[in-house]
Amino acid sequence: MVSLVSGDSRQSDYPHSRGVVAGVVDPEMPMLTLDDLGVIRSVSEDGGAVTVTITPTYSGCPAVEEMRADIRRALTAAGYEEVQVRTVFSPAWSTDWISDAGRRKLAEAGIAPPGPAPTGPVVLNLAPPAGPSAHVRCPHCGAPATEEISRFGPTACTALRRCPACREPFEHMKEM
Amino acid sequence: MNASHVHTENAYRSLSETTELDDPRWAFGTGIVEEEGAELSSPVPSGVDATDLAAYCLMLGDDALVLQHRLSEWVANAPELEEEVALANIALDLLGQARVLLGRAGHLLGSDEDDLAYLRTENEFRNVRLVEPSDELDFAHCIARLLLFSTWRLALLQRLQQSADPVLAAVAAKGVKEVAYHRDYAVRWTLRLGDGTAHSHERMQAGLVAVWPYYDELFRSTEIECRVGVDPAGLRAEVDDVLDQVLAAATLERPTIPGAFTVGGRAGREGLHTEKLGLVLAELQSIARQHPGATW
């Protein structure tokens, strides 16, 4: 069995399975590929059989089943006869695994990319909301400070914010 | 061949269309066990009894499953769209945790997540009773319960990350990140309502009083929890401390009402529940029981 991980340029008789999987897009944020999102843990090939391991972004992410189906379709269409897609939970996915290209594409689509994921103990924050915060830049006009409208956005991984400069609302991918 | 052409034009098309490559789907779950053998079928750690481990997975899984159902009742009923979305997202996280935990229990018991969620009766559920009552569309009640539950579960999951069982450790590591957001949400609303208007203060205080009878039960130890998981009695000091800080900042009083009765020392973890659980299960399980094995 040959293990193909990110960056491996090994050739085979089949189209490069790692490349095929990497190009599958996220069902909820189609501007990102699964590679951009950082959810592909490994792709291994054995003749015509491919085993793909992915990790969910959130425990209850409803897109995981669609990701699995899309990976199976893409690999089958590329000529692979046996495809197995497994999901592993550990180590837990972090927004730090989103690629630089992925962050750029998020911003271009009007979604503020996440900052560095928090580390260490969970902080109990009792301070009242303090207005615009400089940790999220407006993806529309580039203003450096924006304010939070809601901690939970239309998908589990985003929060809603608004820019005091251009008045536009936007989504921010939460640090996780 | 460029694989990225698949459904890029419409993210929702792939949700509705089927091809010859798709398996029929069981209508109520998505077959997590079959496909995700990676971790759910991990060997039981040495020195751990598989029956104990399954029972413990059911306890933490049922807590999440029943509360996510109560939180989901806010969809189309919350005071603002943003709160509806927030509560639905929190419910979804808990549903995800429940599915993995029930999936692990199912693997150990020769069953699966769907049978465990949809075909057990009330006295086979192992959740704490805090998650059972309806919020009766009282937002302060919802926030009060979420404050207690998420503060307690966060403390529990932080310790459970050290579990010898790889599934419990993985659920805990992922769950800590998620429940940290849940607690933050509950804390913010508690502060806003408690330290808001006289009316919001009164409603938030009443919400705390309504859920407080189920607080003590969160820290009752059972033998199974002590053997294979985290002894909840050891969480009390930390949870008390967090709640004291939040309630003080929110100008709210910690209720002094006694805990709900137990029966011969038994409560939710032993399958003794309030009558409210039956109403949750009637709704949660009705379609699965009317259409056994349905697929689409």
mmCIF file of C-alpha atoms in Angstrom, chain B:
data_model
loop_
_atom_site.group_PDB
_atom_site.id
_atom_site.type_symbol
_atom_site.label_atom_id
_atom_site.label_comp_id
_atom_site.label_asym_id
_atom_site.label_seq_id
_atom_site.Cartn_x
_atom_site.Cartn_y
_atom_site.Cartn_z
ATOM 1 C CA MET B 1 -10.335 14.491 -15.212
ATOM 2 C CA ASN B 2 -11.177 17.426 -13.063
ATOM 3 C CA ALA B 3 -13.237 16.189 -10.152
ATOM 4 C CA SER B 4 -14.067 19.620 -8.854
ATOM 5 C CA HIS B 5 -16.795 20.028 -11.495
ATOM 6 C CA VAL B 6 -19.018 17.779 -9.380
ATOM 7 C CA HIS B 7 -21.832 19.964 -8.074
ATOM 8 C CA THR B 8 -19.797 23.136 -7.797
ATOM 9 C CA GLU B 9 -22.569 25.010 -9.555
ATOM 10 C CA ASN B 10 -25.128 24.323 -6.865
ATOM 11 C CA ALA B 11 -24.271 23.190 -3.395
ATOM 12 C CA TYR B 12 -27.814 21.995 -2.780
ATOM 13 C CA ARG B 13 -28.131 19.816 -5.853
ATOM 14 C CA SER B 14 -25.989 17.145 -4.321
ATOM 15 C CA LEU B 15 -28.322 17.039 -1.331
ATOM 16 C CA SER B 16 -31.362 16.158 -3.376
ATOM 17 C CA GLU B 17 -30.176 14.127 -6.320
ATOM 18 C CA THR B 18 -29.274 10.473 -6.296
ATOM 19 C CA THR B 19 -27.113 8.503 -8.680
ATOM 20 C CA GLU B 20 -26.420 4.828 -9.148
ATOM 21 C CA LEU B 21 -23.444 5.329 -6.840
ATOM 22 C CA ASP B 22 -25.552 6.249 -3.822
ATOM 23 C CA ASP B 23 -26.818 3.788 -1.262
ATOM 24 C CA PRO B 24 -30.419 4.154 -0.117
ATOM 25 C CA ARG B 25 -30.470 6.122 3.099
ATOM 26 C CA TRP B 26 -32.039 5.058 6.337
ATOM 27 C CA ALA B 27 -34.380 7.917 6.968
ATOM 28 C CA PHE B 28 -33.295 8.791 10.472
ATOM 29 C CA GLY B 29 -29.542 8.410 10.669
ATOM 30 C CA THR B 30 -26.748 8.105 8.161
ATOM 31 C CA GLY B 31 -25.071 4.866 9.114
ATOM 32 C CA ILE B 32 -22.252 6.366 11.112
ATOM 33 C CA VAL B 33 -21.068 3.010 12.452
ATOM 34 C CA GLU B 34 -20.579 1.210 9.149
ATOM 35 C CA GLU B 35 -18.567 3.917 7.513
ATOM 36 C CA GLU B 36 -16.722 5.264 10.507
ATOM 37 C CA GLY B 37 -15.328 2.049 11.919
ATOM 38 C CA ALA B 38 -12.073 3.925 12.388
ATOM 39 C CA GLU B 39 -12.701 4.940 15.984
ATOM 40 C CA LEU B 40 -16.125 3.668 17.014
ATOM 41 C CA SER B 41 -14.924 0.075 16.782
ATOM 42 C CA SER B 42 -11.695 0.683 18.743
ATOM 43 C CA PRO B 43 -10.882 -2.113 21.203
ATOM 44 C CA VAL B 44 -12.079 -1.617 24.771
ATOM 45 C CA PRO B 45 -9.124 -0.413 26.885
ATOM 46 C CA SER B 46 -7.665 -3.054 29.176
ATOM 47 C CA GLY B 47 -9.171 -3.101 32.644
ATOM 48 C CA VAL B 48 -12.407 -1.536 31.397
ATOM 49 C CA ASP B 49 -15.656 -3.497 31.344
ATOM 50 C CA ALA B 50 -17.386 -3.137 27.961
ATOM 51 C CA THR B 51 -20.859 -3.077 29.561
ATOM 52 C CA ASP B 52 -19.794 -0.269 31.899
ATOM 53 C CA LEU B 53 -18.291 1.680 29.023
ATOM 54 C CA ALA B 54 -21.458 1.312 26.947
ATOM 55 C CA ALA B 55 -23.599 2.438 29.881
ATOM 56 C CA TYR B 56 -21.389 5.482 30.396
ATOM 57 C CA CYS B 57 -21.558 6.407 26.694
ATOM 58 C CA LEU B 58 -25.350 6.231 26.969
ATOM 59 C CA MET B 59 -25.347 8.580 29.986
ATOM 60 C CA LEU B 60 -23.389 11.338 28.253
ATOM 61 C CA GLY B 61 -25.028 10.621 24.900
ATOM 62 C CA ASP B 62 -28.557 10.750 26.312
ATOM 63 C CA ASP B 63 -27.839 14.056 28.101
ATOM 64 C CA ALA B 64 -26.933 15.559 24.733
ATOM 65 C CA LEU B 65 -29.706 13.834 22.763
ATOM 66 C CA VAL B 66 -32.560 14.936 25.022
ATOM 67 C CA LEU B 67 -31.311 18.514 25.447
ATOM 68 C CA GLN B 68 -30.789 18.966 21.707
ATOM 69 C CA HIS B 69 -34.426 18.003 21.234
ATOM 70 C CA ARG B 70 -35.588 20.626 23.732
ATOM 71 C CA LEU B 71 -33.313 23.256 22.147
ATOM 72 C CA SER B 72 -34.630 22.376 18.689
ATOM 73 C CA GLU B 73 -38.122 23.290 19.859
ATOM 74 C CA TRP B 74 -37.002 26.928 19.618
ATOM 75 C CA VAL B 75 -36.709 26.740 15.844
ATOM 76 C CA ALA B 76 -39.373 29.113 14.478
ATOM 77 C CA ASN B 77 -40.171 30.156 18.075
ATOM 78 C CA ALA B 78 -37.181 32.175 19.357
ATOM 79 C CA PRO B 79 -37.538 35.896 20.118
ATOM 80 C CA GLU B 80 -35.137 36.805 17.294
ATOM 81 C CA LEU B 81 -33.857 34.974 14.242
ATOM 82 C CA GLU B 82 -30.274 35.190 15.515
ATOM 83 C CA GLU B 83 -31.196 33.369 18.719
ATOM 84 C CA GLU B 84 -33.085 30.731 16.804
ATOM 85 C CA VAL B 85 -30.014 30.103 14.681
ATOM 86 C CA ALA B 86 -27.770 30.062 17.757
ATOM 87 C CA LEU B 87 -29.939 27.557 19.624
ATOM 88 C CA ALA B 88 -30.231 25.365 16.539
ATOM 89 C CA ASN B 89 -26.444 25.398 16.158
ATOM 90 C CA ILE B 90 -25.954 24.454 19.804
ATOM 91 C CA ALA B 91 -28.490 21.666 19.372
ATOM 92 C CA LEU B 92 -26.629 20.442 16.304
ATOM 93 C CA ASP B 93 -23.330 20.256 18.202
ATOM 94 C CA LEU B 94 -25.014 18.249 20.950
ATOM 95 C CA LEU B 95 -26.687 15.970 18.412
ATOM 96 C CA GLY B 96 -23.276 15.320 16.888
ATOM 97 C CA GLN B 97 -21.818 14.428 20.281
ATOM 98 C CA ALA B 98 -24.813 12.200 21.003
ATOM 99 C CA ARG B 99 -24.431 10.348 17.713
ATOM 100 C CA VAL B 100 -20.803 9.454 18.349
ATOM 101 C CA LEU B 101 -21.520 8.397 21.945
ATOM 102 C CA LEU B 102 -24.548 6.321 20.977
ATOM 103 C CA GLY B 103 -22.579 4.916 18.055
ATOM 104 C CA ARG B 104 -19.847 3.785 20.457
ATOM 105 C CA ALA B 105 -22.429 2.299 22.830
ATOM 106 C CA GLY B 106 -24.107 0.602 19.875
ATOM 107 C CA HIS B 107 -20.842 -0.966 18.768
ATOM 108 C CA LEU B 108 -20.226 -2.304 22.288
ATOM 109 C CA LEU B 109 -23.790 -3.579 22.705
ATOM 110 C CA GLY B 110 -24.256 -5.098 19.239
ATOM 111 C CA SER B 111 -26.808 -2.415 18.379
ATOM 112 C CA ASP B 112 -26.492 0.956 16.621
ATOM 113 C CA GLU B 113 -27.108 4.661 17.184
ATOM 114 C CA ASP B 114 -30.533 4.608 15.553
ATOM 115 C CA ASP B 115 -31.926 1.707 17.566
ATOM 116 C CA LEU B 116 -30.570 3.252 20.755
ATOM 117 C CA ALA B 117 -32.066 6.670 20.024
ATOM 118 C CA TYR B 118 -35.375 5.579 18.563
ATOM 119 C CA LEU B 119 -36.280 2.247 20.121
ATOM 120 C CA ARG B 120 -35.409 2.497 23.810
ATOM 121 C CA THR B 121 -38.107 3.256 26.343
ATOM 122 C CA GLU B 122 -37.991 5.892 29.072
ATOM 123 C CA ASN B 123 -36.506 3.740 31.792
ATOM 124 C CA GLU B 124 -33.682 2.711 29.454
ATOM 125 C CA PHE B 125 -32.545 6.328 29.052
ATOM 126 C CA ARG B 126 -29.681 7.387 31.324
ATOM 127 C CA ASN B 127 -29.754 11.204 31.074
ATOM 128 C CA VAL B 128 -29.826 13.572 34.035
ATOM 129 C CA ARG B 129 -33.283 15.051 34.628
ATOM 130 C CA LEU B 130 -32.145 18.641 34.038
ATOM 131 C CA VAL B 131 -32.504 18.128 30.279
ATOM 132 C CA GLU B 132 -36.091 16.881 30.375
ATOM 133 C CA PRO B 133 -38.499 19.784 31.089
ATOM 134 C CA SER B 134 -39.873 21.895 28.281
ATOM 135 C CA ASP B 135 -38.818 25.547 28.254
ATOM 136 C CA GLU B 136 -42.500 26.331 27.598
ATOM 137 C CA LEU B 137 -41.131 28.954 25.182
ATOM 138 C CA ASP B 138 -39.682 30.918 28.108
ATOM 139 C CA PHE B 139 -36.332 32.194 26.827
ATOM 140 C CA ALA B 140 -34.940 32.894 30.318
ATOM 141 C CA HIS B 141 -35.719 29.298 31.288
ATOM 142 C CA CYS B 142 -33.837 28.109 28.210
ATOM 143 C CA ILE B 143 -30.819 30.263 29.077
ATOM 144 C CA ALA B 144 -30.854 29.224 32.756
ATOM 145 C CA ARG B 145 -30.793 25.535 31.859
ATOM 146 C CA LEU B 146 -28.144 26.024 29.194
ATOM 147 C CA LEU B 147 -25.994 27.931 31.702
ATOM 148 C CA LEU B 148 -26.116 25.072 34.214
ATOM 149 C CA PHE B 149 -25.768 22.333 31.619
ATOM 150 C CA SER B 150 -22.933 23.835 29.580
ATOM 151 C CA THR B 151 -20.923 24.915 32.638
ATOM 152 C CA TRP B 152 -21.198 21.378 34.026
ATOM 153 C CA ARG B 153 -20.572 19.593 30.722
ATOM 154 C CA LEU B 154 -17.557 21.753 29.909
ATOM 155 C CA ALA B 155 -15.972 20.847 33.275
ATOM 156 C CA LEU B 156 -16.781 17.188 32.626
ATOM 157 C CA LEU B 157 -15.461 17.057 29.059
ATOM 158 C CA GLN B 158 -12.240 18.837 30.042
ATOM 159 C CA ARG B 159 -11.479 15.946 32.407
ATOM 160 C CA LEU B 160 -12.757 13.279 30.016
ATOM 161 C CA GLN B 161 -10.090 14.194 27.463
ATOM 162 C CA GLN B 162 -7.767 11.984 29.548
ATOM 163 C CA SER B 163 -10.051 8.942 29.122
ATOM 164 C CA ALA B 164 -8.373 5.643 28.250
ATOM 165 C CA ASP B 165 -11.172 5.048 25.751
ATOM 166 C CA PRO B 166 -10.224 6.655 22.420
ATOM 167 C CA VAL B 167 -13.825 7.486 21.516
ATOM 168 C CA LEU B 168 -14.594 9.207 24.821
ATOM 169 C CA ALA B 169 -11.285 11.085 24.610
ATOM 170 C CA ALA B 170 -12.039 12.200 21.032
ATOM 171 C CA VAL B 171 -15.618 13.280 21.811
ATOM 172 C CA ALA B 172 -14.323 15.199 24.812
ATOM 173 C CA ALA B 173 -11.521 16.966 22.938
ATOM 174 C CA LYS B 174 -13.909 18.080 20.211
ATOM 175 C CA GLY B 175 -16.740 18.744 22.641
ATOM 176 C CA VAL B 176 -14.679 21.108 24.810
ATOM 177 C CA LYS B 177 -14.259 23.448 21.850
ATOM 178 C CA GLU B 178 -17.974 23.344 21.086
ATOM 179 C CA VAL B 179 -19.360 23.558 24.620
ATOM 180 C CA ALA B 180 -17.033 26.494 25.353
ATOM 181 C CA TYR B 181 -19.108 28.438 22.810
ATOM 182 C CA HIS B 182 -22.360 27.163 24.360
ATOM 183 C CA ARG B 183 -21.334 28.326 27.823
ATOM 184 C CA ASP B 184 -20.221 31.669 26.479
ATOM 185 C CA TYR B 185 -23.599 32.120 24.789
ATOM 186 C CA ALA B 186 -25.483 31.255 27.991
ATOM 187 C CA VAL B 187 -23.239 33.500 30.114
ATOM 188 C CA ARG B 188 -23.722 36.490 27.814
ATOM 189 C CA TRP B 189 -27.500 36.173 27.896
ATOM 190 C CA THR B 190 -27.526 35.600 31.653
ATOM 191 C CA LEU B 191 -25.575 38.838 32.122
ATOM 192 C CA ARG B 192 -27.761 40.731 29.689
ATOM 193 C CA LEU B 193 -31.056 39.575 31.164
ATOM 194 C CA GLY B 194 -29.995 39.518 34.809
ATOM 195 C CA ASP B 195 -28.381 42.947 34.711
ATOM 196 C CA GLY B 196 -30.943 44.369 32.281
ATOM 197 C CA THR B 197 -34.370 45.791 33.017
ATOM 198 C CA ALA B 198 -36.379 45.011 36.159
ATOM 199 C CA HIS B 199 -38.585 42.749 34.031
ATOM 200 C CA SER B 200 -35.715 40.855 32.395
ATOM 201 C CA HIS B 201 -34.055 40.450 35.802
ATOM 202 C CA GLU B 202 -37.216 38.988 37.287
ATOM 203 C CA ARG B 203 -37.683 36.586 34.372
ATOM 204 C CA MET B 204 -34.041 35.419 34.496
ATOM 205 C CA GLN B 205 -34.247 34.852 38.250
ATOM 206 C CA ALA B 206 -37.458 32.855 37.728
ATOM 207 C CA GLY B 207 -35.703 30.788 35.048
ATOM 208 C CA LEU B 208 -32.949 29.886 37.517
ATOM 209 C CA VAL B 209 -35.509 28.915 40.150
ATOM 210 C CA ALA B 210 -37.292 26.675 37.641
ATOM 211 C CA VAL B 211 -34.205 24.638 36.748
ATOM 212 C CA TRP B 212 -32.419 24.680 40.112
ATOM 213 C CA PRO B 213 -34.151 21.561 41.534
ATOM 214 C CA TYR B 214 -32.149 19.519 38.993
ATOM 215 C CA TYR B 215 -28.770 21.075 39.826
ATOM 216 C CA ASP B 216 -27.747 18.723 42.666
ATOM 217 C CA GLU B 217 -28.324 15.666 40.513
ATOM 218 C CA LEU B 218 -25.530 16.779 38.159
ATOM 219 C CA PHE B 219 -23.030 15.912 40.894
ATOM 220 C CA ARG B 220 -24.436 12.560 42.070
ATOM 221 C CA SER B 221 -21.893 9.795 41.589
ATOM 222 C CA THR B 222 -22.870 6.396 40.268
ATOM 223 C CA GLU B 223 -20.525 3.420 40.375
ATOM 224 C CA ILE B 224 -20.308 3.230 36.598
ATOM 225 C CA GLU B 225 -19.260 6.869 36.244
ATOM 226 C CA CYS B 226 -16.572 6.402 38.870
ATOM 227 C CA ARG B 227 -15.285 3.198 37.254
ATOM 228 C CA VAL B 228 -15.036 4.240 33.589
ATOM 229 C CA GLY B 229 -15.553 8.001 33.395
ATOM 230 C CA VAL B 230 -15.387 11.203 35.364
ATOM 231 C CA ASP B 231 -16.788 11.212 38.914
ATOM 232 C CA PRO B 232 -19.293 14.098 38.727
ATOM 233 C CA ALA B 233 -18.906 14.830 42.446
ATOM 234 C CA GLY B 234 -15.431 16.134 41.642
ATOM 235 C CA LEU B 235 -16.874 18.806 39.325
ATOM 236 C CA ARG B 236 -18.930 20.586 41.952
ATOM 237 C CA ALA B 237 -16.366 23.086 43.244
ATOM 238 C CA GLU B 238 -15.442 24.261 39.753
ATOM 239 C CA VAL B 239 -19.031 24.520 38.513
ATOM 240 C CA ASP B 240 -20.165 26.288 41.692
ATOM 241 C CA ASP B 241 -17.330 28.763 41.327
ATOM 242 C CA VAL B 242 -18.133 29.608 37.685
ATOM 243 C CA LEU B 243 -21.848 29.990 38.429
ATOM 244 C CA ASP B 244 -21.165 32.174 41.475
ATOM 245 C CA GLN B 245 -19.070 34.514 39.330
ATOM 246 C CA VAL B 246 -21.678 34.675 36.574
ATOM 247 C CA LEU B 247 -24.630 35.175 38.909
ATOM 248 C CA ALA B 248 -22.816 37.885 40.868
ATOM 249 C CA ALA B 249 -21.918 39.767 37.677
ATOM 250 C CA ALA B 250 -25.530 39.388 36.502
ATOM 251 C CA THR B 251 -26.908 40.673 39.856
ATOM 252 C CA LEU B 252 -28.824 37.408 40.247
ATOM 253 C CA GLU B 253 -29.285 35.343 43.387
ATOM 254 C CA ARG B 254 -28.301 31.736 43.604
ATOM 255 C CA PRO B 255 -31.523 29.851 44.437
ATOM 256 C CA THR B 256 -31.525 27.964 47.722
ATOM 257 C CA ILE B 257 -34.364 25.561 46.902
ATOM 258 C CA PRO B 258 -33.682 21.868 47.578
ATOM 259 C CA GLY B 259 -32.959 19.327 44.865
ATOM 260 C CA ALA B 260 -35.738 17.300 43.239
ATOM 261 C CA PHE B 261 -36.577 14.039 44.994
ATOM 262 C CA THR B 262 -34.842 10.778 44.230
ATOM 263 C CA VAL B 263 -36.377 7.322 44.577
ATOM 264 C CA GLY B 264 -34.342 5.249 47.010
ATOM 265 C CA GLY B 265 -31.356 7.370 45.991
ATOM 266 C CA ARG B 266 -31.962 6.688 42.292
ATOM 267 C CA ALA B 267 -32.551 9.299 39.586
ATOM 268 C CA GLY B 268 -31.957 9.863 35.864
ATOM 269 C CA ARG B 269 -28.709 7.870 35.655
ATOM 270 C CA GLU B 270 -30.616 4.813 36.946
ATOM 271 C CA GLY B 271 -33.492 5.335 34.497
ATOM 272 C CA LEU B 272 -35.859 7.183 36.855
ATOM 273 C CA HIS B 273 -37.115 10.253 35.055
ATOM 274 C CA THR B 274 -39.690 13.001 35.200
ATOM 275 C CA GLU B 275 -42.875 12.524 33.207
ATOM 276 C CA LYS B 276 -41.495 15.090 30.738
ATOM 277 C CA LEU B 277 -39.070 12.591 29.194
ATOM 278 C CA GLY B 278 -41.966 10.529 27.862
ATOM 279 C CA LEU B 279 -43.222 13.541 25.932
ATOM 280 C CA VAL B 280 -39.772 14.115 24.406
ATOM 281 C CA LEU B 281 -39.465 10.486 23.351
ATOM 282 C CA ALA B 282 -42.994 10.349 21.961
ATOM 283 C CA GLU B 283 -42.058 13.101 19.533
ATOM 284 C CA LEU B 284 -38.456 12.053 18.922
ATOM 285 C CA GLN B 285 -39.318 8.415 18.216
ATOM 286 C CA SER B 286 -42.754 8.574 16.604
ATOM 287 C CA ILE B 287 -41.722 8.405 12.940
ATOM 288 C CA ALA B 288 -39.063 5.757 13.489
ATOM 289 C CA ARG B 289 -41.584 3.606 15.342
ATOM 290 C CA GLN B 290 -44.332 4.113 12.741
ATOM 291 C CA HIS B 291 -42.038 3.390 9.799
ATOM 292 C CA PRO B 292 -39.416 0.868 10.974
ATOM 293 C CA GLY B 293 -36.375 0.767 8.682
ATOM 294 C CA ALA B 294 -37.690 3.472 6.341
ATOM 295 C CA THR B 295 -35.233 4.702 3.706
ATOM 296 C CA TRP B 296 -35.312 7.472 1.143
#
